[in-house]
C-alpha positions as a LaTeX table, in Angstrom:
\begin{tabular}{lrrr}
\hline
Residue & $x$ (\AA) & $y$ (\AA) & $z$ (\AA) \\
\hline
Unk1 & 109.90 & 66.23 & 116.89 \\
Unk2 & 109.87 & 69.71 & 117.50 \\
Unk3 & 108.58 & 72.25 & 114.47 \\
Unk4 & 108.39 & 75.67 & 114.36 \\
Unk5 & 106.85 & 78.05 & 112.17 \\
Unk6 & 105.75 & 82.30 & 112.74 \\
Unk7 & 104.46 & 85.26 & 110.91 \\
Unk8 & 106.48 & 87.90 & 110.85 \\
Unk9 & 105.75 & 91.46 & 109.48 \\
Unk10 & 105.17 & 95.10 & 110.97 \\
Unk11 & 103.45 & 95.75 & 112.47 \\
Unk12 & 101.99 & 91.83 & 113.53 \\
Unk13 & 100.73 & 91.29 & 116.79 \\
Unk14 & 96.94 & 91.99 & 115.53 \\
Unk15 & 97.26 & 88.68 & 113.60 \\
Unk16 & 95.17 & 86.18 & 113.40 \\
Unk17 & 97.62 & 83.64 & 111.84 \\
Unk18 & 98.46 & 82.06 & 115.43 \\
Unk19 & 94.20 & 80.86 & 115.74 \\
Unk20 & 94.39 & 79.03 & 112.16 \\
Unk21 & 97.81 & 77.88 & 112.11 \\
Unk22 & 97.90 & 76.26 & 115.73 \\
Unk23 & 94.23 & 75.19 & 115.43 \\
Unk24 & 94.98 & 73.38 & 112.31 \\
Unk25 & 97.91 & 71.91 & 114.14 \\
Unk26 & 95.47 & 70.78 & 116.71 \\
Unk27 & 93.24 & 68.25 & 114.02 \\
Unk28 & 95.76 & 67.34 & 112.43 \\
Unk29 & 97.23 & 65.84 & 115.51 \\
Unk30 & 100.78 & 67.46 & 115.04 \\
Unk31 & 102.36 & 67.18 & 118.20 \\
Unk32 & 105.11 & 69.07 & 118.94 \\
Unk33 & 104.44 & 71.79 & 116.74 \\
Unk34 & 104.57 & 75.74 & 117.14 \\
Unk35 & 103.69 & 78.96 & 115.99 \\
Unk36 & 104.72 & 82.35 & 116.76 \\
Unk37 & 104.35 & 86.26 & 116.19 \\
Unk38 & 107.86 & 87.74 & 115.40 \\
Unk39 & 107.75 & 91.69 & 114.55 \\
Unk40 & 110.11 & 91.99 & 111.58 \\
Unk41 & 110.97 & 95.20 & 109.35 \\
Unk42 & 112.46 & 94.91 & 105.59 \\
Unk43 & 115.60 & 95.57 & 107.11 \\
Unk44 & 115.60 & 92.81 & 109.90 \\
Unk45 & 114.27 & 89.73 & 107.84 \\
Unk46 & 117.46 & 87.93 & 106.12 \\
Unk47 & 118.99 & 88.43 & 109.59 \\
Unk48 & 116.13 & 86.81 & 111.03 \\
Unk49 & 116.01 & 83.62 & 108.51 \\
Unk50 & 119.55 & 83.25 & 108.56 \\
Unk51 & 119.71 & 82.55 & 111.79 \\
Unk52 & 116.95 & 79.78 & 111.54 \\
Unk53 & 117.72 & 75.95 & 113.00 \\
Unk54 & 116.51 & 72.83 & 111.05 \\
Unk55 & 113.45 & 72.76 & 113.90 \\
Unk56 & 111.78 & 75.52 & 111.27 \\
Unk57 & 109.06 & 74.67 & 108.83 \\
Unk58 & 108.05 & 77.78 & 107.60 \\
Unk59 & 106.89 & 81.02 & 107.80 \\
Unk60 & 104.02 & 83.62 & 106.87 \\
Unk61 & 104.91 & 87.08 & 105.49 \\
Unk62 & 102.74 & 89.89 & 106.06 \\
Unk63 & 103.42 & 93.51 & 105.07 \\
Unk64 & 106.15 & 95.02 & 104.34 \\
Unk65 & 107.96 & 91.86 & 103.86 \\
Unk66 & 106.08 & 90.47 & 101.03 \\
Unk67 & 108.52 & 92.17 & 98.19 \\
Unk68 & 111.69 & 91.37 & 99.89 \\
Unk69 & 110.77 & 88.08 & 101.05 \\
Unk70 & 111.79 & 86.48 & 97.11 \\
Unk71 & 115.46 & 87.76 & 97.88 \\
Unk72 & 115.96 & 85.46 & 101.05 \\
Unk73 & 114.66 & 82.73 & 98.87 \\
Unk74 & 116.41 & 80.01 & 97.78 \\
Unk75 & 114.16 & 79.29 & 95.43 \\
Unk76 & 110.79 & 80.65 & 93.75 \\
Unk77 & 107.65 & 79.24 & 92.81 \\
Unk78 & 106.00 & 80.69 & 89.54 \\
Unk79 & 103.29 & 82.56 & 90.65 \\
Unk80 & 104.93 & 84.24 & 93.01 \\
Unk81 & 108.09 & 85.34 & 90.72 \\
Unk82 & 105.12 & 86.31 & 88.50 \\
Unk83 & 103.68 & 88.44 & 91.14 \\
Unk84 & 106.42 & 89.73 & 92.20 \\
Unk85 & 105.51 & 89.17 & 95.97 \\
Unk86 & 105.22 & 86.39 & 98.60 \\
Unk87 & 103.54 & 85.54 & 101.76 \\
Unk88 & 104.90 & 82.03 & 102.52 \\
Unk89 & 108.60 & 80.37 & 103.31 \\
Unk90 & 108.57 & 76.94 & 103.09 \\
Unk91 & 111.80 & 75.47 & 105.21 \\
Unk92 & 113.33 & 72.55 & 104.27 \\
Unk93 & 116.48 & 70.45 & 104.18 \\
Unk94 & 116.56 & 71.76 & 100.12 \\
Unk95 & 116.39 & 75.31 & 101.46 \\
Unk96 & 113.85 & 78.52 & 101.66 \\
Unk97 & 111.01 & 78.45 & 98.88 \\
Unk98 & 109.05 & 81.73 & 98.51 \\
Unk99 & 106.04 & 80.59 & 97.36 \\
Unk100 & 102.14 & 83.21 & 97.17 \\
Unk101 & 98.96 & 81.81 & 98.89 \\
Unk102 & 97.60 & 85.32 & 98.61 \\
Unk103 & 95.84 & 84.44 & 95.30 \\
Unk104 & 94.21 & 81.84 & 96.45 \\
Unk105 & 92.79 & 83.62 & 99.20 \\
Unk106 & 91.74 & 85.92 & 97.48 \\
Unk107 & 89.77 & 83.57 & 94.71 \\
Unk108 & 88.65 & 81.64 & 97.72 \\
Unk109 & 86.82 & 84.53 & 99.56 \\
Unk110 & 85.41 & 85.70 & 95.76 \\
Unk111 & 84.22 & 82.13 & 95.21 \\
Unk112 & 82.75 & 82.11 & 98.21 \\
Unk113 & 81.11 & 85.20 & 98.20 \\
Unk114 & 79.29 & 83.81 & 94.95 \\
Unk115 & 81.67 & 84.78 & 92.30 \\
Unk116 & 82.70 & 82.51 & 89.74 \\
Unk117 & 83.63 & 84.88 & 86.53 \\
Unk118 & 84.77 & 88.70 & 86.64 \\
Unk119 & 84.16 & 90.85 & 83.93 \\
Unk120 & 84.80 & 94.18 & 85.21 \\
Unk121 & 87.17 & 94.79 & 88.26 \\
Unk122 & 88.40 & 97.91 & 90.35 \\
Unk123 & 91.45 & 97.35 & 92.43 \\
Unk124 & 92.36 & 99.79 & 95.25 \\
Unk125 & 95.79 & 100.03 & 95.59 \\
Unk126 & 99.47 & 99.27 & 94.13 \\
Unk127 & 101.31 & 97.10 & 96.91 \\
Unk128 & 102.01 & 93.29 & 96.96 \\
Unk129 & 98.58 & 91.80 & 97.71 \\
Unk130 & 96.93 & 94.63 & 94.68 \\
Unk131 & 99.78 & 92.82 & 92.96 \\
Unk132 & 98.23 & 88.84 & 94.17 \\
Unk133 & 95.19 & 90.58 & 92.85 \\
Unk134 & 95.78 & 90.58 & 89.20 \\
Unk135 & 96.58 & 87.46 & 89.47 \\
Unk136 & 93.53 & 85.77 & 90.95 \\
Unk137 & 91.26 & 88.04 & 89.17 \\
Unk138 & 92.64 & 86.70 & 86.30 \\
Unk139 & 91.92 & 83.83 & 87.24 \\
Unk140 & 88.70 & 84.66 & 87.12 \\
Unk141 & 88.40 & 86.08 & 83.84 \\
Unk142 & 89.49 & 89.98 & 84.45 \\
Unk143 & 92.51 & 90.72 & 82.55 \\
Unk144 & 91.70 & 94.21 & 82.13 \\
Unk145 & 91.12 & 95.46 & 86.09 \\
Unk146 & 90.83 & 99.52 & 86.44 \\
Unk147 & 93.69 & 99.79 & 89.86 \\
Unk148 & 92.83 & 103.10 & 91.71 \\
Unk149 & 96.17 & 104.70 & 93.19 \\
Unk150 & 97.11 & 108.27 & 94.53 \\
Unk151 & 100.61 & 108.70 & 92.43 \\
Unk152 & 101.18 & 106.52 & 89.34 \\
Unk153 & 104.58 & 106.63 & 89.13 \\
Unk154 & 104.76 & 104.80 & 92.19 \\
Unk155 & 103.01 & 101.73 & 90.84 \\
Unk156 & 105.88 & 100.35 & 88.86 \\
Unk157 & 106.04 & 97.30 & 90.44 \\
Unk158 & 102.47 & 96.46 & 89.86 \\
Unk159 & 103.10 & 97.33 & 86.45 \\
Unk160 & 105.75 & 94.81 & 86.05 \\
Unk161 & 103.70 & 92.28 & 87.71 \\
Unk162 & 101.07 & 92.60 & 85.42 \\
Unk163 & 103.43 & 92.02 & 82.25 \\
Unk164 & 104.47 & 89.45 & 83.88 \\
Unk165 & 100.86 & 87.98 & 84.20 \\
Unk166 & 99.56 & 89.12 & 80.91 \\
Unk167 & 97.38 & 91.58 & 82.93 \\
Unk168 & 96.25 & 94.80 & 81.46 \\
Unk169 & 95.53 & 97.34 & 84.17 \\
Unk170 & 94.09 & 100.74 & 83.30 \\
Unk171 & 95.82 & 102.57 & 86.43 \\
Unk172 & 94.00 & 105.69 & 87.69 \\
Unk173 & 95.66 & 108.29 & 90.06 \\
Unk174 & 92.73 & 109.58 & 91.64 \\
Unk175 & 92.64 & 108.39 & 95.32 \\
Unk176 & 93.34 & 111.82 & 96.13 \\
Unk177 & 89.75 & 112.98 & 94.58 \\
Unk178 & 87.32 & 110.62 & 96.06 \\
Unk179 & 84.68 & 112.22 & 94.62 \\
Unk180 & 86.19 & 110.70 & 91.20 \\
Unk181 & 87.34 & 107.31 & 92.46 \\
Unk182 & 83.93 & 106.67 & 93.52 \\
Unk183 & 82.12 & 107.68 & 90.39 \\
Unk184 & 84.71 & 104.86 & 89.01 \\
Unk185 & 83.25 & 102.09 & 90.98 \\
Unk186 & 80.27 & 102.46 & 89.24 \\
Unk187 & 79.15 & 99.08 & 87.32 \\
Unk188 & 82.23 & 96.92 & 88.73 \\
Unk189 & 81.71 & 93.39 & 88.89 \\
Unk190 & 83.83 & 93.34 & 91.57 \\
Unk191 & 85.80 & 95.47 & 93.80 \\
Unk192 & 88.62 & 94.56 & 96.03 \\
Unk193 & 90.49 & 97.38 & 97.93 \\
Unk194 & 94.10 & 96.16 & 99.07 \\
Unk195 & 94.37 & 99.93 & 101.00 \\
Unk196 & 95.37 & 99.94 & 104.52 \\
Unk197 & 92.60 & 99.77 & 107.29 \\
Unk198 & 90.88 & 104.03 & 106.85 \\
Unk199 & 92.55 & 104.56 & 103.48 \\
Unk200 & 89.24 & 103.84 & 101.37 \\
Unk201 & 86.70 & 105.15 & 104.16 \\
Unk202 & 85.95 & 107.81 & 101.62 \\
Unk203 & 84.56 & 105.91 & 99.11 \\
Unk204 & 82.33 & 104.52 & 101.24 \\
Unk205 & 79.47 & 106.60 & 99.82 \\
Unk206 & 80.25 & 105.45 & 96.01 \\
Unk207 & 77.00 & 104.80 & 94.47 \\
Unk208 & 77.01 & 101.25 & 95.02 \\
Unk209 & 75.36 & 98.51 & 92.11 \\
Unk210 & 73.47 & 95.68 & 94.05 \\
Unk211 & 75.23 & 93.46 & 91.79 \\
Unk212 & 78.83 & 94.31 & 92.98 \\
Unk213 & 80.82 & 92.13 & 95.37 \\
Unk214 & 83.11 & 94.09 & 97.49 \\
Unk215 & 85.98 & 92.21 & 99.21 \\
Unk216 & 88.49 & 94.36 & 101.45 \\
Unk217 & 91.49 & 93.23 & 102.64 \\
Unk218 & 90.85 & 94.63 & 106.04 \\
Unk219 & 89.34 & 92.70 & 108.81 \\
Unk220 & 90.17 & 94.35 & 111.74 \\
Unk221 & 87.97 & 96.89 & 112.70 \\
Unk222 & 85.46 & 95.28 & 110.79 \\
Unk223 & 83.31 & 95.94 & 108.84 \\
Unk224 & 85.31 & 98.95 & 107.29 \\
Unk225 & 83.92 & 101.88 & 106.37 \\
Unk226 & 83.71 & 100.99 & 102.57 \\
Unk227 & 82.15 & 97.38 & 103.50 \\
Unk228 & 79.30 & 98.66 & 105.63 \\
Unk229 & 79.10 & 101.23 & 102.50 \\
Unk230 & 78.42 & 98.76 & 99.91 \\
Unk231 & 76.46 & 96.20 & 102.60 \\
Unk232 & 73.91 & 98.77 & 103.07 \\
Unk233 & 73.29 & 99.44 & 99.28 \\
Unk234 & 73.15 & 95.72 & 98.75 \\
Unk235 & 76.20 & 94.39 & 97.94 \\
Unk236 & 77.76 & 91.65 & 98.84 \\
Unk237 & 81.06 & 91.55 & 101.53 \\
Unk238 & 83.75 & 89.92 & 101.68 \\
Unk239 & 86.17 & 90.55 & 104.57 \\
Unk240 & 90.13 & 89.78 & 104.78 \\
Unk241 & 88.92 & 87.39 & 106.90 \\
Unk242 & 87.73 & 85.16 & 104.52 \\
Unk243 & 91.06 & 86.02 & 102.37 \\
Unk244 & 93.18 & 85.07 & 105.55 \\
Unk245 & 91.18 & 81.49 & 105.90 \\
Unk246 & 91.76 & 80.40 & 102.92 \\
Unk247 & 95.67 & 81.27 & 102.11 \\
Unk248 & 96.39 & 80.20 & 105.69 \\
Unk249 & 94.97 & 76.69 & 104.37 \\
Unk250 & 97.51 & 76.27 & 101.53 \\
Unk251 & 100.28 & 77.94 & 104.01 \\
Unk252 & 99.26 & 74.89 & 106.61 \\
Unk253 & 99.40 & 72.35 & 103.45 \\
Unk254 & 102.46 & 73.84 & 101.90 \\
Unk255 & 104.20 & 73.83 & 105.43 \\
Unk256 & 103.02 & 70.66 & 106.88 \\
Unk257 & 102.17 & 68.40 & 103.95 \\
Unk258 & 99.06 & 67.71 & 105.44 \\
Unk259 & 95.68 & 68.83 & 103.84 \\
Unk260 & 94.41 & 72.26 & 105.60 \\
Unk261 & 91.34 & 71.07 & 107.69 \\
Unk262 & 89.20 & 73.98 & 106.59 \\
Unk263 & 86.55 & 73.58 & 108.99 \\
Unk264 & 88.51 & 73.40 & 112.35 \\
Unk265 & 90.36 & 76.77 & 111.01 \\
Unk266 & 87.50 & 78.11 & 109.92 \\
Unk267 & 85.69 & 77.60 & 113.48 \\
Unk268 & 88.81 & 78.72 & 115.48 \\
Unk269 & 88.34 & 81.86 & 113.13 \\
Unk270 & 85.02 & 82.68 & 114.44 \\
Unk271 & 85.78 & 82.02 & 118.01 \\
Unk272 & 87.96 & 84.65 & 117.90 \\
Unk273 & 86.62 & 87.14 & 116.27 \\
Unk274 & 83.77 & 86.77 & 118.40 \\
Unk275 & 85.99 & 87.54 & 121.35 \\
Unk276 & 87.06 & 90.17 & 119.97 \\
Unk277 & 83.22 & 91.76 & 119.87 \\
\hline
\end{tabular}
């Protein structure tokens, strides 16, 4: 039987979703299976999933569609109506379900970066994966993050998001001073910027604490700016790499009811990345 599934976003053909979605495909032995790039604007997307045949299982929502994508929904899972955001439509004979495996890539490239509990947390930025951020660094024990942006009053829906999570944010408008925004990375547990690839090369230069794990959203050019920053005063990296991984495993499980086989995705991963170098 014949499956489909795509990312779709804008702009998308950079992704990396095709390696883990068609290698995890390939172990789990799902024949007849398929998945595609589709560029897609706000304005194009409930034309686009309208117009969807029963052969769909899903798709995988990357920016700017991550906001809109809970209004083509049928139906919503929890965390993401909490969030206020989702990467992931599930396709079914019940309908569209918006459901977030942003958080959990997130807490999976932490975790595996060596974090298990967060006590103090900067996040860089006010769009939909800052907003997956309060979530999983709840999760991990940080319900008071400081979130660096450049105009405040643009970071109403993160501020609603965080109600909604029982998140206290202290939100700073200082991205325009970096000077500033560095001095507030200072003593972080962790840091995660959620800033578009150049947007935090600035703060590169922050005077980095051994102790702090940085994790930025970015992977491609890689490392960033900010991550070769903090690598070379002893921090520890995490790249949206690892973040992609490990949501693309509960996308594959959520899509295919089949168990994400993290190793075979995670090689596939490397293999391309490697060609990319």
């Amino acid at each position: 039987m014949t499956r489909r599934a795509a990312v779709l976003g804008s702009p998308v053909r950079h992704s990396l979703s095709p390696v883990l979605h068609r290698a995890a495909y390939a172990a789990l032995g799902l024949e007849g299976w398929s998945y595609e790039v589709v560029e897609t604007g706000e304005a194009d997307l409930a034309g686009f999933v309208a117009g969807l045949d029963a052969s769909w299982a899903g798709l995988s929502l990357t920016m700017p569609l991550k906001r809109v994508a809970l209004d083509v929904a049928d139906t919503v899972s929890p965390l993401a109506e909490a969030v206020g955001a989702a990467n992931t439509l599930v396709l079914g004979p019940d309908g569209r379900h918006a459901d977030n495996t942003d958080v959990v890539g997130i807490v999976g490239a932490l975790r595996a970066a060596g974090v298990e509990k967060v006590e103090q947390a900067v996040v860089l930025g006010a769009g939909g994966t800052a907003q997956a951020a309060l979530a999983a660094l709840r999760e991990l024990g940080a319900a008071e993050p400081t979130v660096l942006v450049r105009e405040p009053r643009r970071a109403g829906e993160l501020l609603d998001a965080a109600e909604r999570l029982d998140v206290r944010p202290d939100v700073r408008g200082v991205l325009t001073d970096a000077e500033l925004a560095a001095r507030l990375l200072d003593g972080a547990d962790v840091v995660l910027s959620t800033l578009p690839a150049g947007a935090a090369d600035e703060l590169a230069g922050a005077r980095w604490r051994d102790r702090t794990v940085v994790l930025d959203v970015v992977y491609a050019p890689w490392p960033t700016a900010l991550a070769a920053g903090a690598a070379v005063a002893g921090c520890r990296v995490a790249s949206g790499l690892d973040m992609l991984l490990h949501q693309a495993v509960a996308q594959v499980e959520l899509m295919t009811g089949h168990e994400g086989p993290v190793g075979a995705m995670r090689a596939a991963l490397d293999a391309a990345v490697r060609d990319w170098t």
